[in-house]
PDB file of C-alpha atoms in Angstrom:
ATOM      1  CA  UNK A   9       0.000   0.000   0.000  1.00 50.00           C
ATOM      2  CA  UNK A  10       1.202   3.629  -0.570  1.00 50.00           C
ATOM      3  CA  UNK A  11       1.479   5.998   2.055  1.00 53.00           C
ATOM      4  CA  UNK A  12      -1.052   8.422  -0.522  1.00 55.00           C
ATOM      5  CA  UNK A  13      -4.003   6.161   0.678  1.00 60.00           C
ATOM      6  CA  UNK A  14      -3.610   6.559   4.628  1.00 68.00           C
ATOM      7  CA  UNK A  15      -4.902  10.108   4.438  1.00 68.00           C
ATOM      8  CA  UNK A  16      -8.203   8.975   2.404  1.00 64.00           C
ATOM      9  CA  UNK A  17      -8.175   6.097   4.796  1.00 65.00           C
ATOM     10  CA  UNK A  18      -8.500   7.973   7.526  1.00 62.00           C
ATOM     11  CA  UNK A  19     -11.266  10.311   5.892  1.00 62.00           C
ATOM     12  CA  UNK A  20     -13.105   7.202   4.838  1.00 56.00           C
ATOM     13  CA  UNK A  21     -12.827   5.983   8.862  1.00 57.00           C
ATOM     14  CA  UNK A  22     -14.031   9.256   9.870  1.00 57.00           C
ATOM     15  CA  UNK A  23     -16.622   9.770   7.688  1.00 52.00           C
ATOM     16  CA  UNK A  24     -18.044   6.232   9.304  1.00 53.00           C
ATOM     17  CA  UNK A  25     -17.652   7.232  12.585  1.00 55.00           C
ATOM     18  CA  UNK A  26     -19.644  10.275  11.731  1.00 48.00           C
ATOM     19  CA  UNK A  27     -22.672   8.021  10.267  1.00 47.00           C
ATOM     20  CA  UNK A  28     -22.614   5.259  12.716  1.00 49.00           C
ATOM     21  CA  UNK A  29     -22.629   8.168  15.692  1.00 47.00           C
ATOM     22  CA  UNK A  30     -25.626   9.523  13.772  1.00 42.00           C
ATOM     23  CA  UNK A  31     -27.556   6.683  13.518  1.00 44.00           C
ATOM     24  CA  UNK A  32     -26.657   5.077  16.843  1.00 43.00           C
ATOM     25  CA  UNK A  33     -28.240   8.548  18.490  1.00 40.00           C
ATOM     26  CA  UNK A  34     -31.139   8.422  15.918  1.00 41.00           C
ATOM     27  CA  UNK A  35     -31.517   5.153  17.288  1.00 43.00           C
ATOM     28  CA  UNK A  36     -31.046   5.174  21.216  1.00 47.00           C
ATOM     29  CA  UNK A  37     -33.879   6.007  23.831  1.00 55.00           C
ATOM     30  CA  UNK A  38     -33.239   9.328  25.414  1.00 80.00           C
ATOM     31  CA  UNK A  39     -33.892   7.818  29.173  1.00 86.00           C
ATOM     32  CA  UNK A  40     -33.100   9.752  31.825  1.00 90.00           C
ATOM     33  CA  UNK A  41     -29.655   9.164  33.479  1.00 91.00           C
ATOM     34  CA  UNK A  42     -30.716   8.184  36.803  1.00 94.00           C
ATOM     35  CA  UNK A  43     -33.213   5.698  35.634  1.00 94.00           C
ATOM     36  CA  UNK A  44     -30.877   2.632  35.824  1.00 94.00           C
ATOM     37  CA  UNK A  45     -30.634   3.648  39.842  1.00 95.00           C
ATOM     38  CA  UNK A  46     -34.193   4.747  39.691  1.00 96.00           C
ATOM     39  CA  UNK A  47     -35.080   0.759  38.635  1.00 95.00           C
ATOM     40  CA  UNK A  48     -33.058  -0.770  41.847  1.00 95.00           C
ATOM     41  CA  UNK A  49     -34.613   1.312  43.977  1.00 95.00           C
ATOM     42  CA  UNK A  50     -38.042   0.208  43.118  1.00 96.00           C
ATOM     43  CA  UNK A  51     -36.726  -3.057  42.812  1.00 95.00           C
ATOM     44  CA  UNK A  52     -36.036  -2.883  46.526  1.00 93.00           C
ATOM     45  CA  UNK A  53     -39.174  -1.677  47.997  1.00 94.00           C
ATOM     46  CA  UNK A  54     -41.370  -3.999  49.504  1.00 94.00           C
ATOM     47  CA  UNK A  55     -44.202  -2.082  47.804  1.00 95.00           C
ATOM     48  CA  UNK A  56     -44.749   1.830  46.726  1.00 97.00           C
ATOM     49  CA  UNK A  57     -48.544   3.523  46.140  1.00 97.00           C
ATOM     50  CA  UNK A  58     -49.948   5.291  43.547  1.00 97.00           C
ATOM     51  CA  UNK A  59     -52.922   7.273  43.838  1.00 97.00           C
ATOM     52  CA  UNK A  60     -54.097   8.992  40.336  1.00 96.00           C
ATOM     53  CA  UNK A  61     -57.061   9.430  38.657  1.00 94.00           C
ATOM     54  CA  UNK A  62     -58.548   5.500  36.583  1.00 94.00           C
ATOM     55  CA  UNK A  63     -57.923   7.232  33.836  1.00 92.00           C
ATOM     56  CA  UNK A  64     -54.611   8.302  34.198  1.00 93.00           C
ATOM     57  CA  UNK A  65     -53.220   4.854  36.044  1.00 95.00           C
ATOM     58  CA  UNK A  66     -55.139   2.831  32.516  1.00 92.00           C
ATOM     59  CA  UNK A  67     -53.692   5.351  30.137  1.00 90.00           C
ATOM     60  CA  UNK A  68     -49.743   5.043  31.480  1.00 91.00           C
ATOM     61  CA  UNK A  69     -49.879   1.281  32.353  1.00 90.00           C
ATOM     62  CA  UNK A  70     -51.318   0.191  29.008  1.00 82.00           C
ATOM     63  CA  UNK A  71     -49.144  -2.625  27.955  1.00 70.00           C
ATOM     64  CA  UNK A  72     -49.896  -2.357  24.171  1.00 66.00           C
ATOM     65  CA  UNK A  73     -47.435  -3.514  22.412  1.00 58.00           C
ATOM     66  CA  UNK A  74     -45.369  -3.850  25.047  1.00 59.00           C
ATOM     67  CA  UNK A  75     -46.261  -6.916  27.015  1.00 53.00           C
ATOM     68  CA  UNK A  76     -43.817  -9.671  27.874  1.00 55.00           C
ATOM     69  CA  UNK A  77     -43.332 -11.569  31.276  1.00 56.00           C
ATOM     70  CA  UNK A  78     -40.982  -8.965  32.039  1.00 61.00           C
ATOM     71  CA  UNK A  79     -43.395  -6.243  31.941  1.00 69.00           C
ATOM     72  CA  UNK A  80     -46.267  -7.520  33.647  1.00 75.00           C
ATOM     73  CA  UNK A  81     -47.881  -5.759  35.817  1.00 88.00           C
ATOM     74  CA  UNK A  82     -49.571  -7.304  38.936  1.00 89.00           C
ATOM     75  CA  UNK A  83     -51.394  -4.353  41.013  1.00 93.00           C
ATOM     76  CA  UNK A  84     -53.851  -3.911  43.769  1.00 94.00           C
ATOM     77  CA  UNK A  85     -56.065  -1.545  43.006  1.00 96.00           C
ATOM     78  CA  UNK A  86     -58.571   0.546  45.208  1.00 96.00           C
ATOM     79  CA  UNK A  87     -60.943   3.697  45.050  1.00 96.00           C
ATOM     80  CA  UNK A  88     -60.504   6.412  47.693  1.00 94.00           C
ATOM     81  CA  UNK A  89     -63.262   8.736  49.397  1.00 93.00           C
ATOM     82  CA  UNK A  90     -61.777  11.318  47.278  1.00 91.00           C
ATOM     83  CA  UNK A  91     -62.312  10.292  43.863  1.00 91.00           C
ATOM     84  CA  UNK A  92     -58.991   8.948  43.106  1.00 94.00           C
ATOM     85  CA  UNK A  93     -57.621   5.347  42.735  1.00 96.00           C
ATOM     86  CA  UNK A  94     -54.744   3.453  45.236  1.00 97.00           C
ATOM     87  CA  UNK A  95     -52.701   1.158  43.206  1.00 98.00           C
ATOM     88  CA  UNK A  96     -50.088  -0.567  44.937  1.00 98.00           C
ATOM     89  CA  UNK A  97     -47.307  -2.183  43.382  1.00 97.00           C
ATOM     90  CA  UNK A  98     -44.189  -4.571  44.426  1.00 95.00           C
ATOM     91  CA  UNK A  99     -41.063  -3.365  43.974  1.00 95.00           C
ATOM     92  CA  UNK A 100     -40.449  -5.469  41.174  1.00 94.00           C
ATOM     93  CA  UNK A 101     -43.975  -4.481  39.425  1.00 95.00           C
ATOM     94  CA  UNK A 102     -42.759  -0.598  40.232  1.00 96.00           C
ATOM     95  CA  UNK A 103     -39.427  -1.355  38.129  1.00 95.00           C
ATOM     96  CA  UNK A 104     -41.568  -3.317  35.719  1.00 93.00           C
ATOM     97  CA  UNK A 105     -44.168   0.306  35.739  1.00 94.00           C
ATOM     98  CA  UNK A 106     -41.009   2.467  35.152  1.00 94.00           C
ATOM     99  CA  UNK A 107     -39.648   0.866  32.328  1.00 90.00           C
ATOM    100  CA  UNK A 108     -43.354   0.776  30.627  1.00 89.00           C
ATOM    101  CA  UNK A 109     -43.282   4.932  31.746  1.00 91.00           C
ATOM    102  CA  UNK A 110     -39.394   5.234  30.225  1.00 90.00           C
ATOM    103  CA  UNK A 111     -40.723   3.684  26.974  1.00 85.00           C
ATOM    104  CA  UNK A 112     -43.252   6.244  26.148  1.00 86.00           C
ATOM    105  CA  UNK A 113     -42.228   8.844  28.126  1.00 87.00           C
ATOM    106  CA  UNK A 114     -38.771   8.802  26.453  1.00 85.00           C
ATOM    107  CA  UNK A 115     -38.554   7.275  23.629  1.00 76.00           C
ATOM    108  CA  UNK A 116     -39.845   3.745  21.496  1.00 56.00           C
ATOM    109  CA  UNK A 117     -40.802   4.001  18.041  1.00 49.00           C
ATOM    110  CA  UNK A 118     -44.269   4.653  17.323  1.00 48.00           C
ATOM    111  CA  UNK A 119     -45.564   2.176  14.573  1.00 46.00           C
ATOM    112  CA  UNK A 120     -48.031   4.809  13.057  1.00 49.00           C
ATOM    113  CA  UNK A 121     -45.451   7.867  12.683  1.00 47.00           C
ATOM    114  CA  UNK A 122     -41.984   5.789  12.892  1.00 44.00           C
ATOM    115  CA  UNK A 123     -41.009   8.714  15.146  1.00 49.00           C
ATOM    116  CA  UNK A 124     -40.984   9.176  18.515  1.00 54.00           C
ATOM    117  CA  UNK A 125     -43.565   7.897  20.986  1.00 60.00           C
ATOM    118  CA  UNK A 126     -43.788  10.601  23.985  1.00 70.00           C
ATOM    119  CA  UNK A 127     -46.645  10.451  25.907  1.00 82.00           C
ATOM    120  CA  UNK A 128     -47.492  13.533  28.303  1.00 88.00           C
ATOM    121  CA  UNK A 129     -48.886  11.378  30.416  1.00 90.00           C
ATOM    122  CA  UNK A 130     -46.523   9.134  31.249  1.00 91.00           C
ATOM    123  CA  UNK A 131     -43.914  11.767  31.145  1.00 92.00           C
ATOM    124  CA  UNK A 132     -45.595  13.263  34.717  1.00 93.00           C
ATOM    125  CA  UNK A 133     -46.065  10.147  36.129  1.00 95.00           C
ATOM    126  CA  UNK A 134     -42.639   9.029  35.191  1.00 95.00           C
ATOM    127  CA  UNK A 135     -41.353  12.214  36.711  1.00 95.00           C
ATOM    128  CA  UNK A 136     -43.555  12.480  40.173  1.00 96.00           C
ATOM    129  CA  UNK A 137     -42.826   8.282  40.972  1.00 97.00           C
ATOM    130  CA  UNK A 138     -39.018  10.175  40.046  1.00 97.00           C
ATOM    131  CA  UNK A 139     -38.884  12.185  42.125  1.00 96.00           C
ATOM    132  CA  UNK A 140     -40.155  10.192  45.335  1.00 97.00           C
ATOM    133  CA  UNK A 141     -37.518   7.421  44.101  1.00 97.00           C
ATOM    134  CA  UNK A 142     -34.582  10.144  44.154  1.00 97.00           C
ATOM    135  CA  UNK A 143     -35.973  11.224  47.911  1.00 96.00           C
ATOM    136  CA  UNK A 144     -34.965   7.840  49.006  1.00 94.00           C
ATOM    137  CA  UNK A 145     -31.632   7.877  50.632  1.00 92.00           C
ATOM    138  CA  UNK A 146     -31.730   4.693  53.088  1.00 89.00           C
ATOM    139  CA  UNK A 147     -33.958   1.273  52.666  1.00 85.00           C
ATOM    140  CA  UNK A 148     -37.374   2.000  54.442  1.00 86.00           C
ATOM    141  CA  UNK A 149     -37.719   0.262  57.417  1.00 88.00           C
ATOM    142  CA  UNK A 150     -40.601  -2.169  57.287  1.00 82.00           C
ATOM    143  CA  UNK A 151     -42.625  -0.332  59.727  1.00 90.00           C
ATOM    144  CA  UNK A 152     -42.758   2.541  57.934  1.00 92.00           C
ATOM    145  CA  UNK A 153     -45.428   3.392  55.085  1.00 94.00           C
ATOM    146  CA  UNK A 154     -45.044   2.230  51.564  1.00 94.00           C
ATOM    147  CA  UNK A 155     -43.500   5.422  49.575  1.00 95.00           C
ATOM    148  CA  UNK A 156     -46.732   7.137  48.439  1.00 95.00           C
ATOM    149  CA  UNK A 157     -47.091   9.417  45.164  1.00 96.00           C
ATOM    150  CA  UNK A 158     -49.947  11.162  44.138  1.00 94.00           C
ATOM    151  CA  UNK A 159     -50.399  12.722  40.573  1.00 93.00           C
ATOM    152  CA  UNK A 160     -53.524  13.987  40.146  1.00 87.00           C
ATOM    153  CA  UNK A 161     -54.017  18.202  38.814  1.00 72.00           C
ATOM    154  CA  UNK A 162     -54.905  19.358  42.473  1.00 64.00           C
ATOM    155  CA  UNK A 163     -51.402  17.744  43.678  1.00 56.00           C
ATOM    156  CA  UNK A 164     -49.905  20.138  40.336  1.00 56.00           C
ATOM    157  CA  UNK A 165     -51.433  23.241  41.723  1.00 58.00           C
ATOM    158  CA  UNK A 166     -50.215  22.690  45.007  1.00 53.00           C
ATOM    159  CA  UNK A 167     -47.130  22.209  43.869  1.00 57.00           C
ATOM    160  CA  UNK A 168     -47.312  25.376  41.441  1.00 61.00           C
ATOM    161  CA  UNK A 169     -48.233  27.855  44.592  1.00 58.00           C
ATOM    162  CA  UNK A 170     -45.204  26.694  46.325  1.00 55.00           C
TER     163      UNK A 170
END
């Protein structure tokens, strides 16, 4: 080989690097960088409660097209006086619940579009269920309360007057 064809050589490599870069990013989820920790916490609770509205709990743990034993969901489910629902989940059915919220809060391809799926819905429960998991600093003891989050608009506008 001549030394002449190391310098289109090394174009040639960098002009790959550029397109596999491009389509490896065009590719990849855009999850948030705490969610690997977020997952073992949940997956160490003994179980964690969500109170929302039905239609916001069926909306953000629809399984469509996303089902698999590894995504199951197995919840306990319960109306409150105050018009909302208590669903309580395992840890392992809260990491299972956060990786269904990741998907279409962050990113999956959406068969319809072939762009990205990003559901506002999941999006704020992904981020309230967040932000209780990044409030955990120790394991609960097992006296204590299940970690409770509630995401319903009244909870938003309390939060907005603070």
């Amino acid at each position: 080989m001549s030394s002449s064809s190391s310098p289109h050589r090394a174009r040639l490599f960098g002009v790959l690097a550029l397109l596999a870069a491009v389509f490896v990013s065009g590719c990849s989820t855009d999850s948030p960088p705490q969610h690997s920790e977020r997952l073992q916490k949940a997956a160490g609770l003994k179980t964690f409660h969500v109170q929302t509205t039905k239609e916001l709990w069926a909306k953000t743990s629809d399984q469509k097209g996303r089902g698999g034993p590894d995504l199951q969901l197995n919840t306990t489910t319960r109306e409150l006086d105050n018009g909302l629902v208590q669903v309580e989940l395992s840890g392992v059915d809260l990491a299972n619940y956060l990786r269904l919220l990741d998907y279409m809060a962050h990113g999956g391809a959406n068969a319809d579009t072939l762009g990205r799926n990003r559901s506002a819905e999941s999006i704020r429960m992904y981020d309230e269920i967040a932000g209780v998991l990044d409030g955990i600093t120790k394991r609960p003891d097992p006296k204590d309360p299940p970690p409770n989050v509630v995401v319903d608009t009244a909870y938003l506008d309390a939060k907005n007057k603070k």
